[in-house]
Coordinates of C-alpha atoms in Angstrom, one line a residue:
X136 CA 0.0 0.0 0.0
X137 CA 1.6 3.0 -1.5
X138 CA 0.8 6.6 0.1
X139 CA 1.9 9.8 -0.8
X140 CA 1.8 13.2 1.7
X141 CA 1.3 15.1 -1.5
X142 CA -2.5 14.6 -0.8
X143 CA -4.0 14.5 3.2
X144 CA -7.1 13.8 4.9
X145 CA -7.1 15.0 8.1
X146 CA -3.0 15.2 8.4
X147 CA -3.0 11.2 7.2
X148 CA -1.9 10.4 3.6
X149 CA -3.9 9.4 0.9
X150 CA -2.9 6.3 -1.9
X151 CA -0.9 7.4 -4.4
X152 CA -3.5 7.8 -7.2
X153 CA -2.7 5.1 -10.1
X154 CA -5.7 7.0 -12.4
X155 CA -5.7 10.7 -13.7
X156 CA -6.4 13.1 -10.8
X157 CA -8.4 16.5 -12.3
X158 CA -8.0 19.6 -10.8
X159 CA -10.9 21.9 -11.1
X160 CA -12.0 25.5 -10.4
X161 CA -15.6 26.2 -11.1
X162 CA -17.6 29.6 -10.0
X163 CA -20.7 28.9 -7.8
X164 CA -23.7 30.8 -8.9
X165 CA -27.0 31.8 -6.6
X166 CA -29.7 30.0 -8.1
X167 CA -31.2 33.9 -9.3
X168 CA -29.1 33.4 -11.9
X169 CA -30.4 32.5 -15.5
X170 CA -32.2 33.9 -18.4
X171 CA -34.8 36.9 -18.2
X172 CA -37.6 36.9 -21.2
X173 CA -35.2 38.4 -23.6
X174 CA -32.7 35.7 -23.4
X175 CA -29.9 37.8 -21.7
X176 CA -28.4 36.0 -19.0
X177 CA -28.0 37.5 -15.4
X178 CA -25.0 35.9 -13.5
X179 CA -25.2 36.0 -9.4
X180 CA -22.0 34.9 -9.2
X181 CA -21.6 33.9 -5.0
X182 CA -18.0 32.4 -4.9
X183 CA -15.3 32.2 -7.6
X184 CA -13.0 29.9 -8.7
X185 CA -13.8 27.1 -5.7
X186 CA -11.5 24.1 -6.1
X187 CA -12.3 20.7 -6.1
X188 CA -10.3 17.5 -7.3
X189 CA -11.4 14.4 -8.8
X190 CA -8.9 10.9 -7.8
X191 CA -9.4 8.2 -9.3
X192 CA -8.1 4.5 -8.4
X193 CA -8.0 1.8 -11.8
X194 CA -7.8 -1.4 -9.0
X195 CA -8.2 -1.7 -5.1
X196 CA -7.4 -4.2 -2.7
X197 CA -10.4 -4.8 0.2
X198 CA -7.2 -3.1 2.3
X199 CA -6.5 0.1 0.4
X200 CA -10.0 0.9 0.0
X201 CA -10.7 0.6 3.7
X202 CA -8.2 2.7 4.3
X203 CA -9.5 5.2 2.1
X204 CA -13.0 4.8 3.6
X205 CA -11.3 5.1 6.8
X206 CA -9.8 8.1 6.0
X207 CA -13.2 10.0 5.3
X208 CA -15.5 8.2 7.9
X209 CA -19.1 9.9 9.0
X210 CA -17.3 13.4 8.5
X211 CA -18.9 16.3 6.9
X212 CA -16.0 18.3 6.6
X213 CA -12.2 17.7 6.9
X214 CA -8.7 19.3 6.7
X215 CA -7.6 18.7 2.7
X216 CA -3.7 19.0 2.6
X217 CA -2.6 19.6 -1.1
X218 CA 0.9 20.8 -2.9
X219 CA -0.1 23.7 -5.4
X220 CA 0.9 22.3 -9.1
X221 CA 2.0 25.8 -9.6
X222 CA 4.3 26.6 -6.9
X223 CA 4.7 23.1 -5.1
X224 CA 4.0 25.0 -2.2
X225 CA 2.1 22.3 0.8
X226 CA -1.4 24.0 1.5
X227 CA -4.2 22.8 3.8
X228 CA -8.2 24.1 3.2
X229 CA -11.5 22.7 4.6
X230 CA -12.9 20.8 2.4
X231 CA -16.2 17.5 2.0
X232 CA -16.3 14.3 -0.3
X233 CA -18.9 15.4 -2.5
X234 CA -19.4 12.0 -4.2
X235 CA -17.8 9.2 -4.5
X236 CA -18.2 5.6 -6.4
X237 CA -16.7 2.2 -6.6
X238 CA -17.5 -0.9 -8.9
X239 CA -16.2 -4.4 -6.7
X240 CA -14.9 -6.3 -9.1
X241 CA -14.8 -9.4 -7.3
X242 CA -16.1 -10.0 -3.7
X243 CA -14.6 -13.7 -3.3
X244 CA -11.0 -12.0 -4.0
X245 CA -11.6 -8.5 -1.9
X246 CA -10.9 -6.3 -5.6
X247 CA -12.4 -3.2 -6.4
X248 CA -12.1 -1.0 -9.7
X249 CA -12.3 2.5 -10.8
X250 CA -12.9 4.1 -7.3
X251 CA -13.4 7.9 -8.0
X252 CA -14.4 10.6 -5.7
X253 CA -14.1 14.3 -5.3
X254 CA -13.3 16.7 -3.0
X255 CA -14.5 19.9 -3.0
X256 CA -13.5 23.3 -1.3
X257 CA -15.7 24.6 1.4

């Protein structure tokens, strides 16, 4: 079980990911936003560019994904500890799981595929 400190949950490290890991920043509008009855569009924007990443895991053992699991628990909110891919500079936010999902591959053998879930900026 590989772990990397680039990535934490709480302090603790996360598996190194073995899929692509997307980095996103999205504005988050008020739902007043949309289009009036000429078709112009009115923007309420109430946060900007609010980061989330998407991990992703190609194969899991009934170990690591505990771990990961583990990792999350019944917690609403956590400290996320990330190094900027800009600057390589170690930063730490608040931050939730907003989804997550996992196929198991084969229950008799404990192996799980594409495990993906995202965590979001609060």
């Amino acid at each position: 079980m590989r772990t990397t400190d680039l990535f934490t949950i709480d302090g603790k490290p996360v598996l190194v990911p073995d899929g692509d890991l997307a980095f996103l920043a999205e504005d988050m509008e008020s739902s007043d936003s949309g289009h009036d009855e000429n078709g112009n569009y009115h923007r309420y924007v109430l946060r900007r560019n609010v980061q989330s990443w998407d991990f992703s895991y190609s194969r899991l053992s009934q170990e690591e994904y505990a771990y990961m699991e583990g990792l999350f628990g019944q917690k609403d909110t956590f400290t996320f500890g990330f190094t900027s891919p800009c600057s390589g500079v170690k930063q730490e936010i608040t931050a939730y799981r907003s989804k997550h999902s996992i196929l198991w591959h084969c229950a008799a053998d404990g192996q799980f595929r594409d495990y993906r879930f995202r965590i979001t900026a609060c």
